[in-house]
PDB file of C-alpha atoms in Angstrom:
ATOM      1  CA  MET A   1     -41.388 192.254 -46.809  1.00 51.00           C
ATOM      2  CA  LYS A   2     -39.978 189.044 -45.269  1.00 52.00           C
ATOM      3  CA  ILE A   3     -43.512 187.655 -44.911  1.00 54.00           C
ATOM      4  CA  LYS A   4     -44.271 188.291 -48.598  1.00 52.00           C
ATOM      5  CA  ASN A   5     -41.020 186.571 -49.688  1.00 48.00           C
ATOM      6  CA  SER A   6     -41.637 183.588 -47.395  1.00 48.00           C
ATOM      7  CA  PHE A   7     -45.222 183.309 -48.589  1.00 44.00           C
ATOM      8  CA  PHE A   8     -44.067 183.480 -52.233  1.00 44.00           C
ATOM      9  CA  LEU A   9     -41.438 180.770 -51.627  1.00 39.00           C
ATOM     10  CA  LEU A  10     -43.991 178.561 -49.881  1.00 40.00           C
ATOM     11  CA  ILE A  11     -46.513 178.909 -52.736  1.00 47.00           C
ATOM     12  CA  THR A  12     -43.765 178.185 -55.323  1.00 43.00           C
ATOM     13  CA  PHE A  13     -42.730 175.060 -53.405  1.00 42.00           C
ATOM     14  CA  PHE A  14     -46.304 173.696 -53.281  1.00 44.00           C
ATOM     15  CA  ILE A  15     -46.895 174.444 -56.965  1.00 45.00           C
ATOM     16  CA  SER A  16     -43.698 172.624 -57.937  1.00 48.00           C
ATOM     17  CA  LEU A  17     -44.714 169.617 -55.800  1.00 41.00           C
ATOM     18  CA  MET A  18     -48.155 169.469 -57.359  1.00 45.00           C
ATOM     19  CA  SER A  19     -46.793 169.735 -60.901  1.00 48.00           C
ATOM     20  CA  CYS A  20     -44.695 166.580 -60.513  1.00 47.00           C
ATOM     21  CA  SER A  21     -46.439 163.431 -61.622  1.00 44.00           C
ATOM     22  CA  LYS A  22     -46.242 160.263 -59.558  1.00 41.00           C
ATOM     23  CA  ASP A  23     -43.870 158.772 -62.172  1.00 41.00           C
ATOM     24  CA  GLU A  24     -41.460 161.669 -61.744  1.00 45.00           C
ATOM     25  CA  ILE A  25     -41.477 161.267 -57.983  1.00 45.00           C
ATOM     26  CA  ASP A  26     -41.079 157.480 -57.909  1.00 50.00           C
ATOM     27  CA  ASN A  27     -40.226 155.647 -61.115  1.00 54.00           C
ATOM     28  CA  THR A  28     -38.891 152.580 -59.286  1.00 60.00           C
ATOM     29  CA  PRO A  29     -40.691 149.430 -60.447  1.00 71.00           C
ATOM     30  CA  SER A  30     -42.688 147.656 -57.746  1.00 88.00           C
ATOM     31  CA  ILE A  31     -41.761 144.043 -57.175  1.00 94.00           C
ATOM     32  CA  ILE A  32     -44.827 143.279 -55.022  1.00 95.00           C
ATOM     33  CA  GLY A  33     -47.377 141.057 -56.763  1.00 96.00           C
ATOM     34  CA  ASP A  34     -47.545 138.158 -59.221  1.00 97.00           C
ATOM     35  CA  TRP A  35     -45.085 137.626 -62.075  1.00 97.00           C
ATOM     36  CA  VAL A  36     -45.962 135.114 -64.823  1.00 97.00           C
ATOM     37  CA  LEU A  37     -43.261 133.209 -66.733  1.00 97.00           C
ATOM     38  CA  THR A  38     -43.551 134.407 -70.353  1.00 97.00           C
ATOM     39  CA  SER A  39     -40.228 133.402 -71.920  1.00 97.00           C
ATOM     40  CA  TYR A  40     -37.850 130.452 -71.542  1.00 97.00           C
ATOM     41  CA  ASN A  41     -34.836 131.181 -73.736  1.00 97.00           C
ATOM     42  CA  ILE A  42     -31.667 129.129 -74.265  1.00 96.00           C
ATOM     43  CA  GLY A  43     -30.389 131.284 -77.121  1.00 95.00           C
ATOM     44  CA  ILE A  44     -31.247 128.828 -79.877  1.00 94.00           C
ATOM     45  CA  LEU A  45     -33.942 129.239 -82.535  1.00 94.00           C
ATOM     46  CA  VAL A  46     -36.152 126.143 -82.511  1.00 93.00           C
ATOM     47  CA  ASP A  47     -39.284 124.865 -84.225  1.00 93.00           C
ATOM     48  CA  LEU A  48     -40.291 122.089 -81.842  1.00 93.00           C
ATOM     49  CA  ASP A  49     -43.951 122.147 -82.864  1.00 92.00           C
ATOM     50  CA  LYS A  50     -42.985 121.851 -86.576  1.00 91.00           C
ATOM     51  CA  ASP A  51     -45.257 124.726 -87.661  1.00 94.00           C
ATOM     52  CA  GLY A  52     -42.551 126.369 -89.791  1.00 94.00           C
ATOM     53  CA  ASN A  53     -42.002 129.232 -87.312  1.00 95.00           C
ATOM     54  CA  GLU A  54     -38.822 129.254 -85.261  1.00 95.00           C
ATOM     55  CA  SER A  55     -38.656 131.006 -81.898  1.00 97.00           C
ATOM     56  CA  LEU A  56     -36.059 131.727 -79.228  1.00 97.00           C
ATOM     57  CA  ASN A  57     -38.850 131.384 -76.651  1.00 97.00           C
ATOM     58  CA  LEU A  58     -39.242 127.679 -75.952  1.00 96.00           C
ATOM     59  CA  LEU A  59     -42.647 128.370 -74.375  1.00 96.00           C
ATOM     60  CA  ASP A  60     -43.906 129.227 -77.873  1.00 95.00           C
ATOM     61  CA  GLU A  61     -42.719 125.862 -79.174  1.00 95.00           C
ATOM     62  CA  MET A  62     -43.403 123.375 -76.360  1.00 92.00           C
ATOM     63  CA  VAL A  63     -46.566 121.547 -75.447  1.00 89.00           C
ATOM     64  CA  CYS A  64     -45.496 121.434 -71.779  1.00 91.00           C
ATOM     65  CA  GLU A  65     -47.894 123.093 -69.366  1.00 90.00           C
ATOM     66  CA  ASN A  66     -46.481 126.312 -67.916  1.00 91.00           C
ATOM     67  CA  ASN A  67     -48.157 127.561 -64.734  1.00 91.00           C
ATOM     68  CA  GLU A  68     -45.157 129.266 -63.168  1.00 94.00           C
ATOM     69  CA  ILE A  69     -46.005 132.396 -61.223  1.00 96.00           C
ATOM     70  CA  LEU A  70     -43.637 134.126 -58.815  1.00 97.00           C
ATOM     71  CA  THR A  71     -45.412 135.902 -55.964  1.00 97.00           C
ATOM     72  CA  PHE A  72     -43.511 138.657 -54.151  1.00 97.00           C
ATOM     73  CA  THR A  73     -44.981 139.894 -50.861  1.00 97.00           C
ATOM     74  CA  SER A  74     -44.409 143.100 -48.935  1.00 95.00           C
ATOM     75  CA  GLU A  75     -43.136 140.931 -46.050  1.00 96.00           C
ATOM     76  CA  GLY A  76     -40.010 140.049 -48.078  1.00 96.00           C
ATOM     77  CA  THR A  77     -40.883 136.568 -49.343  1.00 97.00           C
ATOM     78  CA  VAL A  78     -41.097 135.189 -52.861  1.00 97.00           C
ATOM     79  CA  SER A  79     -42.814 131.906 -53.665  1.00 97.00           C
ATOM     80  CA  SER A  80     -43.997 129.737 -56.504  1.00 95.00           C
ATOM     81  CA  ASN A  81     -46.335 126.778 -56.176  1.00 91.00           C
ATOM     82  CA  ASN A  82     -45.561 125.385 -59.618  1.00 89.00           C
ATOM     83  CA  THR A  83     -42.144 126.051 -61.126  1.00 90.00           C
ATOM     84  CA  PHE A  84     -41.581 125.257 -64.802  1.00 90.00           C
ATOM     85  CA  HIS A  85     -38.904 122.570 -65.113  1.00 89.00           C
ATOM     86  CA  PRO A  86     -38.815 120.604 -68.371  1.00 93.00           C
ATOM     87  CA  THR A  87     -35.841 118.436 -69.259  1.00 93.00           C
ATOM     88  CA  ILE A  88     -34.119 119.895 -72.311  1.00 94.00           C
ATOM     89  CA  SER A  89     -31.543 117.956 -74.344  1.00 94.00           C
ATOM     90  CA  VAL A  90     -29.535 119.787 -76.979  1.00 95.00           C
ATOM     91  CA  LEU A  91     -27.212 118.198 -79.524  1.00 95.00           C
ATOM     92  CA  GLN A  92     -25.112 120.144 -81.978  1.00 92.00           C
ATOM     93  CA  SER A  93     -25.836 118.385 -85.244  1.00 85.00           C
ATOM     94  CA  ASP A  94     -23.076 120.020 -87.314  1.00 77.00           C
ATOM     95  CA  LEU A  95     -20.384 122.685 -87.246  1.00 71.00           C
ATOM     96  CA  ASN A  96     -22.727 125.258 -88.823  1.00 75.00           C
ATOM     97  CA  GLY A  97     -24.491 125.704 -85.490  1.00 72.00           C
ATOM     98  CA  ASP A  98     -27.543 123.598 -86.248  1.00 86.00           C
ATOM     99  CA  TYR A  99     -29.059 122.019 -83.175  1.00 92.00           C
ATOM    100  CA  MET A 100     -31.336 119.147 -82.361  1.00 93.00           C
ATOM    101  CA  VAL A 101     -33.468 120.039 -79.343  1.00 94.00           C
ATOM    102  CA  ASP A 102     -35.611 117.601 -77.415  1.00 93.00           C
ATOM    103  CA  VAL A 103     -37.914 118.600 -74.566  1.00 93.00           C
ATOM    104  CA  GLU A 104     -39.474 116.274 -72.038  1.00 94.00           C
ATOM    105  CA  CYS A 105     -42.259 117.780 -69.965  1.00 92.00           C
ATOM    106  CA  ALA A 106     -41.943 117.325 -66.223  1.00 88.00           C
ATOM    107  CA  GLU A 107     -44.810 115.791 -64.294  1.00 84.00           C
ATOM    108  CA  GLY A 108     -45.867 117.104 -60.914  1.00 80.00           C
ATOM    109  CA  ALA A 109     -45.253 120.450 -59.309  1.00 82.00           C
ATOM    110  CA  ILE A 110     -42.155 121.818 -57.647  1.00 88.00           C
ATOM    111  CA  GLY A 111     -42.586 124.851 -55.444  1.00 92.00           C
ATOM    112  CA  PHE A 112     -40.419 127.048 -53.258  1.00 95.00           C
ATOM    113  CA  THR A 113     -40.564 129.884 -50.774  1.00 96.00           C
ATOM    114  CA  SER A 114     -37.596 132.140 -50.161  1.00 96.00           C
ATOM    115  CA  THR A 115     -36.715 135.597 -48.964  1.00 97.00           C
ATOM    116  CA  TYR A 116     -35.693 138.344 -51.367  1.00 97.00           C
ATOM    117  CA  SER A 117     -33.918 141.669 -51.297  1.00 96.00           C
ATOM    118  CA  PHE A 118     -34.969 144.456 -53.613  1.00 92.00           C
ATOM    119  CA  GLU A 119     -32.880 147.263 -55.032  1.00 89.00           C
ATOM    120  CA  THR A 120     -33.817 149.928 -57.563  1.00 85.00           C
ATOM    121  CA  ASN A 121     -33.705 147.746 -60.709  1.00 92.00           C
ATOM    122  CA  SER A 122     -32.929 144.292 -59.362  1.00 96.00           C
ATOM    123  CA  VAL A 123     -34.161 141.664 -56.953  1.00 96.00           C
ATOM    124  CA  ASN A 124     -32.074 138.923 -55.343  1.00 96.00           C
ATOM    125  CA  PHE A 125     -33.591 135.541 -54.445  1.00 96.00           C
ATOM    126  CA  ASN A 126     -32.482 131.899 -54.551  1.00 92.00           C
ATOM    127  CA  ASN A 127     -28.836 132.989 -54.909  1.00 92.00           C
ATOM    128  CA  ASN A 128     -29.578 134.814 -58.154  1.00 93.00           C
ATOM    129  CA  THR A 129     -30.041 138.417 -59.229  1.00 95.00           C
ATOM    130  CA  SER A 130     -32.918 139.326 -61.533  1.00 97.00           C
ATOM    131  CA  ARG A 131     -33.211 142.593 -63.444  1.00 97.00           C
ATOM    132  CA  ILE A 132     -36.443 144.546 -63.338  1.00 95.00           C
ATOM    133  CA  SER A 133     -37.584 146.941 -66.035  1.00 91.00           C
ATOM    134  CA  GLU A 134     -41.102 148.360 -65.690  1.00 86.00           C
ATOM    135  CA  ASP A 135     -43.331 145.243 -65.811  1.00 93.00           C
ATOM    136  CA  THR A 136     -40.626 142.734 -66.794  1.00 97.00           C
ATOM    137  CA  LEU A 137     -38.379 140.643 -64.562  1.00 97.00           C
ATOM    138  CA  GLU A 138     -35.473 138.767 -66.187  1.00 98.00           C
ATOM    139  CA  THR A 139     -33.343 136.080 -64.561  1.00 97.00           C
ATOM    140  CA  ILE A 140     -30.242 134.727 -66.289  1.00 97.00           C
ATOM    141  CA  TYR A 141     -28.826 131.383 -65.204  1.00 96.00           C
ATOM    142  CA  GLU A 142     -25.298 131.408 -66.550  1.00 96.00           C
ATOM    143  CA  ASN A 143     -23.882 128.221 -68.102  1.00 97.00           C
ATOM    144  CA  ALA A 144     -27.104 126.330 -67.384  1.00 95.00           C
ATOM    145  CA  VAL A 145     -27.580 124.484 -70.690  1.00 96.00           C
ATOM    146  CA  GLU A 146     -25.005 121.964 -71.850  1.00 97.00           C
ATOM    147  CA  ILE A 147     -24.904 121.220 -75.569  1.00 96.00           C
ATOM    148  CA  TYR A 148     -23.466 117.874 -76.588  1.00 96.00           C
ATOM    149  CA  ASN A 149     -21.955 116.579 -79.802  1.00 94.00           C
ATOM    150  CA  LEU A 150     -24.169 114.516 -82.085  1.00 91.00           C
ATOM    151  CA  ASP A 151     -23.477 111.214 -80.341  1.00 91.00           C
ATOM    152  CA  GLY A 152     -24.033 112.799 -76.901  1.00 92.00           C
ATOM    153  CA  THR A 153     -20.602 111.956 -75.504  1.00 95.00           C
ATOM    154  CA  GLU A 154     -18.953 115.372 -75.226  1.00 96.00           C
ATOM    155  CA  ILE A 155     -20.045 118.867 -74.199  1.00 96.00           C
ATOM    156  CA  VAL A 156     -19.239 121.174 -77.115  1.00 93.00           C
ATOM    157  CA  GLU A 157     -20.940 124.366 -75.954  1.00 94.00           C
ATOM    158  CA  ILE A 158     -22.648 125.849 -72.927  1.00 96.00           C
ATOM    159  CA  LYS A 159     -25.497 128.378 -73.089  1.00 96.00           C
ATOM    160  CA  ASN A 160     -27.258 130.595 -70.583  1.00 97.00           C
ATOM    161  CA  LEU A 161     -30.896 130.103 -69.674  1.00 97.00           C
ATOM    162  CA  THR A 162     -32.916 133.330 -69.560  1.00 98.00           C
ATOM    163  CA  LEU A 163     -36.313 133.357 -67.871  1.00 97.00           C
ATOM    164  CA  THR A 164     -38.551 136.386 -68.412  1.00 98.00           C
ATOM    165  CA  TYR A 165     -41.566 137.135 -66.258  1.00 98.00           C
ATOM    166  CA  SER A 166     -44.309 139.702 -66.839  1.00 98.00           C
ATOM    167  CA  LYS A 167     -46.152 141.390 -64.015  1.00 97.00           C
ATOM    168  CA  ARG A 168     -49.761 140.399 -63.783  1.00 92.00           C
TER     169      ARG A 168
END
């Protein structure tokens, strides 16, 4: 009788293992691979290209070339051969929250290589923590964008810069 019960338990265990999908077993996003910069957001709607469509994503509005790709390796390094680094000037044109945004495209390429540490839904590199959700990686640089008054003499507001990457 003990052999029948053990055999039954063993068969039940294998059936339950086989019925689980891979997603149920491991739903942790994989950081390994290439991540393309898809959004550069300073929290302000802009229409830099003057096409009548405003966007929070400055990449949709700028003519600057964006080739930024983060590459995460299984050896624990992250690198980019061409980081996206335009110069952005923001003036608050009135008290209603209207802004004047100017973007100057950077020439040349800036790259980096660093180590990273990965946890279930976040990755730490370059002294920053990025959130990971499925095929999206989001990095928030707090207080990264200074907004000046109309004559450019005083900081009147500070915004975060949010970079979003999509896994390729």
